[in-house]
CSV table of C-alpha atoms in Angstrom, one decimal:
chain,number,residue,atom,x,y,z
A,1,UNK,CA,123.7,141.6,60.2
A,2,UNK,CA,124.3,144.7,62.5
A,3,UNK,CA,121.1,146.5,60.6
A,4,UNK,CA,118.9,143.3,61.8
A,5,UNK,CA,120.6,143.3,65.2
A,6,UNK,CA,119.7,147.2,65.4
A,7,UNK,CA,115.6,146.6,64.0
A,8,UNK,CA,115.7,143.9,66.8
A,9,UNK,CA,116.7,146.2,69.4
A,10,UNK,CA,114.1,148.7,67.9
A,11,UNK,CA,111.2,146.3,68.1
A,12,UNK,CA,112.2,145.4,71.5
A,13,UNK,CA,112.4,148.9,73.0
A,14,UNK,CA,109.4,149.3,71.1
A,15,UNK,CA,108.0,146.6,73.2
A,16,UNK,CA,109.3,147.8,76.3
A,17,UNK,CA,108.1,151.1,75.7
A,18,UNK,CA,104.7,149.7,75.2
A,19,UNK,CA,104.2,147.6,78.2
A,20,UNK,CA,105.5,150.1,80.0
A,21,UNK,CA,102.7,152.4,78.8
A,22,UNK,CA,100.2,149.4,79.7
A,23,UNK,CA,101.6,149.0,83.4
A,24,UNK,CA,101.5,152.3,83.7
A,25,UNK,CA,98.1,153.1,82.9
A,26,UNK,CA,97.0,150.2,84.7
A,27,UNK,CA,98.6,151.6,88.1
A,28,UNK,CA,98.4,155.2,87.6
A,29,UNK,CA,95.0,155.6,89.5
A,30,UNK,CA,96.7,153.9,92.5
A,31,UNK,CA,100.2,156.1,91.9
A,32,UNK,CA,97.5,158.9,91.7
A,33,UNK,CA,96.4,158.1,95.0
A,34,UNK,CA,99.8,157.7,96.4
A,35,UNK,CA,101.1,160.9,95.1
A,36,UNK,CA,97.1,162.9,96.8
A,37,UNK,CA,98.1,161.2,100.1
A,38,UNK,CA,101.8,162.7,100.0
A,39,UNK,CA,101.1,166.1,98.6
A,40,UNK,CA,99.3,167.4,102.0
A,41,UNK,CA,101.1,165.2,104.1
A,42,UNK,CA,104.1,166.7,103.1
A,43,UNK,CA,103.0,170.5,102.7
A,44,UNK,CA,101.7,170.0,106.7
A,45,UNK,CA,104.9,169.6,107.9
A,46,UNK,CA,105.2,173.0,109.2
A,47,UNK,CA,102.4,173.2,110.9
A,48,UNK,CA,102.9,170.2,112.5
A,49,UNK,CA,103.8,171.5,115.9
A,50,UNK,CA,103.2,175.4,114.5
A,51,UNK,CA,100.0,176.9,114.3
A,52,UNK,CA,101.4,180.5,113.4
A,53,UNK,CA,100.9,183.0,110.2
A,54,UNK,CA,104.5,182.0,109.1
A,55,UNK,CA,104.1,178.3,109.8
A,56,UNK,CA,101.0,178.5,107.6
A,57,UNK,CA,103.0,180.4,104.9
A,58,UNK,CA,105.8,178.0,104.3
A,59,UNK,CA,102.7,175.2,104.1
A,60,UNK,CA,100.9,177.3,101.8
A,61,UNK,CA,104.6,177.5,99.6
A,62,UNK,CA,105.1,173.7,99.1
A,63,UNK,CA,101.4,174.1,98.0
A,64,UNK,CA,102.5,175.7,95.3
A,65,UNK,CA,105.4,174.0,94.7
A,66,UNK,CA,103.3,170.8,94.2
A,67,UNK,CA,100.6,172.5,92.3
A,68,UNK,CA,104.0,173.7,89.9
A,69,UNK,CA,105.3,170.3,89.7
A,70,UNK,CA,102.0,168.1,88.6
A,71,UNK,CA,101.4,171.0,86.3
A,72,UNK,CA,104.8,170.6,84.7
A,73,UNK,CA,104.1,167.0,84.5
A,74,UNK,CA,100.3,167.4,82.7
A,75,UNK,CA,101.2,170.0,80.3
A,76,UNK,CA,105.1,168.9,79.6
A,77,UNK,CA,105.9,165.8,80.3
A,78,UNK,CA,103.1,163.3,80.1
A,79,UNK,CA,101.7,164.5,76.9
A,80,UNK,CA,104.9,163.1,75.0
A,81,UNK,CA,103.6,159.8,75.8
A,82,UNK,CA,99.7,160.2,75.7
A,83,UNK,CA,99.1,162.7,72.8
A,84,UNK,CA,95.2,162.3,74.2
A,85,UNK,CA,95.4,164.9,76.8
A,86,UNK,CA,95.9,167.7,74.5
A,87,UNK,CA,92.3,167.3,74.1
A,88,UNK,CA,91.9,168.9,77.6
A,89,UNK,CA,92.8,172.6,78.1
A,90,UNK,CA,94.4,174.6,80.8
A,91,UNK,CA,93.4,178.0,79.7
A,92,UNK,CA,90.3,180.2,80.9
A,93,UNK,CA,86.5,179.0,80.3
A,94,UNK,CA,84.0,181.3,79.7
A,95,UNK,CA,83.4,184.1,82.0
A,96,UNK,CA,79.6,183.2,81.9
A,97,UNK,CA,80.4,179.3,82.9
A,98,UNK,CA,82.2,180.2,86.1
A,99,UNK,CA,80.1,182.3,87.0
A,100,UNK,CA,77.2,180.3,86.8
A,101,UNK,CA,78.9,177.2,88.5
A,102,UNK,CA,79.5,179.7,91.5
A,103,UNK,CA,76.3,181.2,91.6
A,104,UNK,CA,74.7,177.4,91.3
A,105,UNK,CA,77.0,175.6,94.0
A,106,UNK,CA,75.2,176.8,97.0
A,107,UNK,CA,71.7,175.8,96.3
A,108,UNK,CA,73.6,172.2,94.9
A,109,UNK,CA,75.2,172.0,98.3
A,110,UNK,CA,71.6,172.7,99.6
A,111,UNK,CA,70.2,169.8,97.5
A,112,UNK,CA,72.9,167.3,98.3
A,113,UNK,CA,72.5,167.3,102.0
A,114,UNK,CA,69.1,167.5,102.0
A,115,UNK,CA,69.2,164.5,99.6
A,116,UNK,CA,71.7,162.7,102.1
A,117,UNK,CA,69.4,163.8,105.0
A,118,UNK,CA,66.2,162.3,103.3
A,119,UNK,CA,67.6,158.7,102.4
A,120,UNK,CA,69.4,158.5,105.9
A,121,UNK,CA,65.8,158.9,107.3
A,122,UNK,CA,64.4,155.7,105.9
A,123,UNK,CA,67.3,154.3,108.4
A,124,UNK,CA,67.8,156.2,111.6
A,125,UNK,CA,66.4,159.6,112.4
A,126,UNK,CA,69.8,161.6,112.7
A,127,UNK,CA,70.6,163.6,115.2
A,128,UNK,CA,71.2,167.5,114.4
A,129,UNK,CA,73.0,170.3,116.6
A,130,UNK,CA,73.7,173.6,116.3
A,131,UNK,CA,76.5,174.4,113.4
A,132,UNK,CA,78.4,176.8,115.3
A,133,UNK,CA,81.8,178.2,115.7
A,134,UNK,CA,83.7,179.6,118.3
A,135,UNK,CA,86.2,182.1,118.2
A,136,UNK,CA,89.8,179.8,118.1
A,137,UNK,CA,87.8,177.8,115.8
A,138,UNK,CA,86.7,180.6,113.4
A,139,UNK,CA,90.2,181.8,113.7
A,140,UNK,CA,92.1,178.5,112.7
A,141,UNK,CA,89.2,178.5,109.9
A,142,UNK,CA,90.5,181.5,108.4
A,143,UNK,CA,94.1,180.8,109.0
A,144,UNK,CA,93.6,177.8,106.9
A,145,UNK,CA,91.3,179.5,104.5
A,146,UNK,CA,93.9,180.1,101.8
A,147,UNK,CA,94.7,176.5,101.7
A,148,UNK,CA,91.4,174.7,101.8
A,149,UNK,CA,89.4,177.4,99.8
A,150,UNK,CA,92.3,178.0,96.7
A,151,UNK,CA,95.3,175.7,96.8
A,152,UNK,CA,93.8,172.3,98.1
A,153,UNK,CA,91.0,172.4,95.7
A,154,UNK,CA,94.0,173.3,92.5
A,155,UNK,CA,96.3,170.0,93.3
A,156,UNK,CA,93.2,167.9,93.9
A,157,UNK,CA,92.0,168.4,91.1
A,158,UNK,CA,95.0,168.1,88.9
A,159,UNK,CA,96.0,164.9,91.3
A,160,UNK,CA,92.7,163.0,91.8
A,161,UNK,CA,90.7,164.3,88.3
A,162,UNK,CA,93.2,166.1,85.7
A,163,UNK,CA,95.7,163.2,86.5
A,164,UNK,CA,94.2,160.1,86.0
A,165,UNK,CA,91.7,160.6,83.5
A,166,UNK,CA,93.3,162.8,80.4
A,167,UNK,CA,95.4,159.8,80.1
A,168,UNK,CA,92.3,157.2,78.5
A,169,UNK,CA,91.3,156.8,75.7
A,170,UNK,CA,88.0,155.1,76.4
A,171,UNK,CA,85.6,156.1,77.6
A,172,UNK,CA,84.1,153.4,79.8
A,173,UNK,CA,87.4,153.7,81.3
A,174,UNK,CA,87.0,157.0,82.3
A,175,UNK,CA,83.9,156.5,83.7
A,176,UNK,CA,85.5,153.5,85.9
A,177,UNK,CA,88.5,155.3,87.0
A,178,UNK,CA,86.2,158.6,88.0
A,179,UNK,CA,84.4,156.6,90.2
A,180,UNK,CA,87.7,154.5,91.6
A,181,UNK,CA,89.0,157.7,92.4
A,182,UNK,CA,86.0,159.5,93.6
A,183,UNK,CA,85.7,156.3,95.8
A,184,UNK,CA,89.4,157.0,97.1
A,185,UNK,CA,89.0,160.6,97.3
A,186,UNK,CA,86.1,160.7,99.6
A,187,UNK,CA,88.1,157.8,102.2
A,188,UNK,CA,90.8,160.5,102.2
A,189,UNK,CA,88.8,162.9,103.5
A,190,UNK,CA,87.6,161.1,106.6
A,191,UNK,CA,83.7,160.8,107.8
A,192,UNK,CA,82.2,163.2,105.8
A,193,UNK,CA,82.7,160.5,102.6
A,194,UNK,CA,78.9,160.5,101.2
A,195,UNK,CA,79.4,164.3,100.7
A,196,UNK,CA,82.9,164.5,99.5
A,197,UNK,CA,82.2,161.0,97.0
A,198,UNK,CA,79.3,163.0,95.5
A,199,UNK,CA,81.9,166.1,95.3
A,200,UNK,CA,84.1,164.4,93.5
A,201,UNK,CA,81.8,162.5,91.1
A,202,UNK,CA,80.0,166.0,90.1
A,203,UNK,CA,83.7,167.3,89.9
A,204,UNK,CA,85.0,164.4,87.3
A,205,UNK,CA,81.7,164.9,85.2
A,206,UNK,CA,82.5,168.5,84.8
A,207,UNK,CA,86.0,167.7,83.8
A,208,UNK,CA,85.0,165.6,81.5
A,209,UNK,CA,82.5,167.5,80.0
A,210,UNK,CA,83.8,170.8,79.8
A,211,UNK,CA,87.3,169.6,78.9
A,212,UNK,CA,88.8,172.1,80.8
A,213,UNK,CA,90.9,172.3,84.2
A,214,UNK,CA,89.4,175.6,85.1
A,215,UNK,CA,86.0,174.2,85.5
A,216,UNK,CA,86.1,171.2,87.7
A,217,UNK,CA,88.6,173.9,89.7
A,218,UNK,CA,85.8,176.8,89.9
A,219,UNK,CA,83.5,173.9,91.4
A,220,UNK,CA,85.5,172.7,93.9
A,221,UNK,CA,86.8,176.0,94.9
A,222,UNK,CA,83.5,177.4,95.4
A,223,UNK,CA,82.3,174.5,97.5
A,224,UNK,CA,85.2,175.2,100.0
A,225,UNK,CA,84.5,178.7,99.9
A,226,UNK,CA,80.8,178.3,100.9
A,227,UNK,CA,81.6,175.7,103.5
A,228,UNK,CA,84.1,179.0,105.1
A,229,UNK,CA,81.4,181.7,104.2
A,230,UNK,CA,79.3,179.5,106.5
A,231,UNK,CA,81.5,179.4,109.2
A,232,UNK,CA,81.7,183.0,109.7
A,233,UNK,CA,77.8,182.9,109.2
A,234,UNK,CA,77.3,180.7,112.3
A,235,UNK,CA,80.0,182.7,114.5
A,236,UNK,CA,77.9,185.6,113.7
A,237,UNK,CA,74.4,183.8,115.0
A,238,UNK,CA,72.9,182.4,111.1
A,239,UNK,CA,71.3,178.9,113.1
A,240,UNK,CA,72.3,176.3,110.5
A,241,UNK,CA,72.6,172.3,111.5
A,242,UNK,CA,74.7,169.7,111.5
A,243,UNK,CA,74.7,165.9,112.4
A,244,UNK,CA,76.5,164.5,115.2
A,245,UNK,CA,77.5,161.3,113.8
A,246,UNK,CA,77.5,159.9,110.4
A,247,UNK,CA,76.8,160.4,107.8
A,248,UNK,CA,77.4,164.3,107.7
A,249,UNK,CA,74.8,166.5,107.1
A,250,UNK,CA,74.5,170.5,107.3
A,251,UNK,CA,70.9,171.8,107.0
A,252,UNK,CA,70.8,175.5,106.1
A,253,UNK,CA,68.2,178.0,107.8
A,254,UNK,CA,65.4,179.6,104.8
A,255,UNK,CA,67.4,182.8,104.4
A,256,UNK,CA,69.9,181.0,102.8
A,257,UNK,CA,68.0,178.4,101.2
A,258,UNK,CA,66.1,181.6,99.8
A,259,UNK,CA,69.1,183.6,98.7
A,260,UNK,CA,70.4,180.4,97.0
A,261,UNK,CA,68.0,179.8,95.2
A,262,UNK,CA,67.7,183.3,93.8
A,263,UNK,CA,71.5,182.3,93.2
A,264,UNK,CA,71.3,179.6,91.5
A,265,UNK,CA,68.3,180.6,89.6
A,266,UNK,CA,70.4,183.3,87.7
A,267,UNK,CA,73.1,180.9,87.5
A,268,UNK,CA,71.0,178.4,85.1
A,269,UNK,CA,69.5,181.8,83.5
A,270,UNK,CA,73.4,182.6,82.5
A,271,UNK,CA,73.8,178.5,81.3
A,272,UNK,CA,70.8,178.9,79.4
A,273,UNK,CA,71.4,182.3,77.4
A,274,UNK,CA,75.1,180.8,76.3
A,275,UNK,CA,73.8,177.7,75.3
A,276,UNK,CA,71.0,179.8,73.0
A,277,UNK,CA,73.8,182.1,71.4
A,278,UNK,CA,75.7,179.1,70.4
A,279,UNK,CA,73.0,177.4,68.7
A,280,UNK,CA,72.2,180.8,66.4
C-alpha cells in the first residue's frame, strides 16, 4: 500500500513537473520580454538624475551583474530541465567568422537602409537632414559607448535570442518565437523598429545557425559600434543622412559606401576560404 501510494505521488510530480515544463515554455517568450524590459530599466537607475563618469560606472556594473546572472541561468540552471541547449555553445567561434561578420556589417547596414529607403519611396518621398552631432551630443555618445556598443548588445542577446530559443525543440517553433521576439525587440527600441526588427531577425538566424553565442554577439556588437564610429564621423564633417520622421533611415556618403564595400568584400573572401578548407 505505502509503495502504490509513493508511485502515485511519483506519477503525479511527474505530471506536475511536466506541465510545468509546458506552461513554461509556452510563456517564456513573454517572461523573456519581461525580464529585456527590466534589465535596462533597472541598470539606468543611476543615471537617472546623474549624467557623470561614476553614475555611468555603477550602470555599467549592474550590466554586468545581469549579463552574470542570465549566464548562470543558460549554462547552469536551465539545462537541468531542457537538456536541448547543450546543443548551443558559449565558447569562441572561429577567428575567421568574426572577423568576417565585422568586416561585412557595414556594407549590410548600407544595404538595409538603402533597402528601407527604396520601399518607403513607393509611399512618401522621405525627408533627409544632415546626420550630425554636436559636441554634448558626441560626448553623451561616448559616455554611453561602453554600454550600447559591448554590454547592451551581450544581455540582449542572451535575453531576447540565447533565452528563448535554445529551449525548442522544433524547429518551426524557433522560427515563430524568433520572429515574436524580433517583433518585441524592435517595439522596445522605439521608432527606429523597421531597422532594429531586421537586426534582430538577421541576429536570431545567426544564432541559430552558427549555434554559438559569440556570433549573434559579434553581430550585434559591431552594428552598435558602427552606428558610434559614425557619430564621431559626422562631428568631424563625413555628410551622411538621416530621415526626420519615420521610418529611420541613414544614407551614407560614397567614401564609406566605397570603403565598405572593400570591407565586406574581404569579409565574404574570408567566409569563402573556410568554407573551402572544410570541404577538403
Amino acid at each position: 500500500m505505502a509503495e502504490k501510494n509513493e508511485e502515485n505521488g511519483e506519477k503525479k510530480t511527474s505530471k506536475a513537473a511536466a506541465w510545468g515544463k509546458k506552461a513554461f515554455l509556452l510563456l517564456l517568450p513573454f517572461l523573456a520580454g519581461i525580464y529585456g524590459i527590466v534589465v535596462p530599466l533597472v541598470a539606468e537607475i543611476p543615471t537617472f538624475h546623474n549624467h557623470s563618469v561614476p553614475a555611468r560606472l555603477l550602470s555599467n556594473a549592474l550590466e554586468v551583474l545581469f549579463i552574470g546572472i542570465t549566464l548562470a541561468a543558460l549554462i547552469i540552471l536551465l539545462p537541468k530541465s531542457f537538456p536541448q541547449m547543450k546543443n548551443y555553445s558559449f565558447g569562441r567561434e572561429k577567428k575567421g567568422v568574426l572577423a568576417a561578420i565585422a568586416l561585412c556589417t557595414p556594407m549590410y547596414i548600407i544595404v538595409k537602409y538603402g533597402l528601407i529607403y527604396f520601399v518607403t519611396c513607393f509611399f512618401k518621398s522621405p525627408e533627409m537632414q544632415a546626420y550630425s552631432y554636436t559636441e554634448e551630443m558626441l560626448r553623451e555618445e561616448l559616455l554611453t559607448a561602453g554600454s550600447t556598443v559591448l554590454l547592451a548588445p551581450i544581455y540582449e542577446e542572451l535575453i531576447f535570442r540565447v533565452l528563448p530559443l535554445s529551449v525548442y525543440k522544433k524547429k518551426r517553433t524557433k522560427i515563430v518565437v524568433a520572429i515574436l521576439m524580433s517583433l518585441l525587440f524592435a517595439v522596445l527600441h522605439g521608432n527606429n523598429w523597421i531597422a532594429v526588427a531586421t537586426d534582430a531577425l538577421l541576429y536570431s538566424a545567426l544564432f541559430l545557425g552558427f549555434k554559438n553565442v559569440s556570433v549573434n554577439i559579434c553581430a550585434h556588437v559591431c552594428n552598435n559600434l558602427f552606428v558610434t564610429v559614425l557619430a564621431v564621423l559626422s562631428f568631424f564633417g563625413v555628410k551622411a543622412k538621416m530621415t526626420k520622421e519615420m521610418p529611420t533611415i541613414i544614407l551614407m556618403p560614397w567614401p564609406i559606401i566605397v570603403v565598405s564595400a572593400v570591407m565586406a568584400g574581404t569579409g565574404v573572401f574570408l567566409l569563402a576560404r573556410m568554407c573551402r578548407k572544410r570541404n577538403r
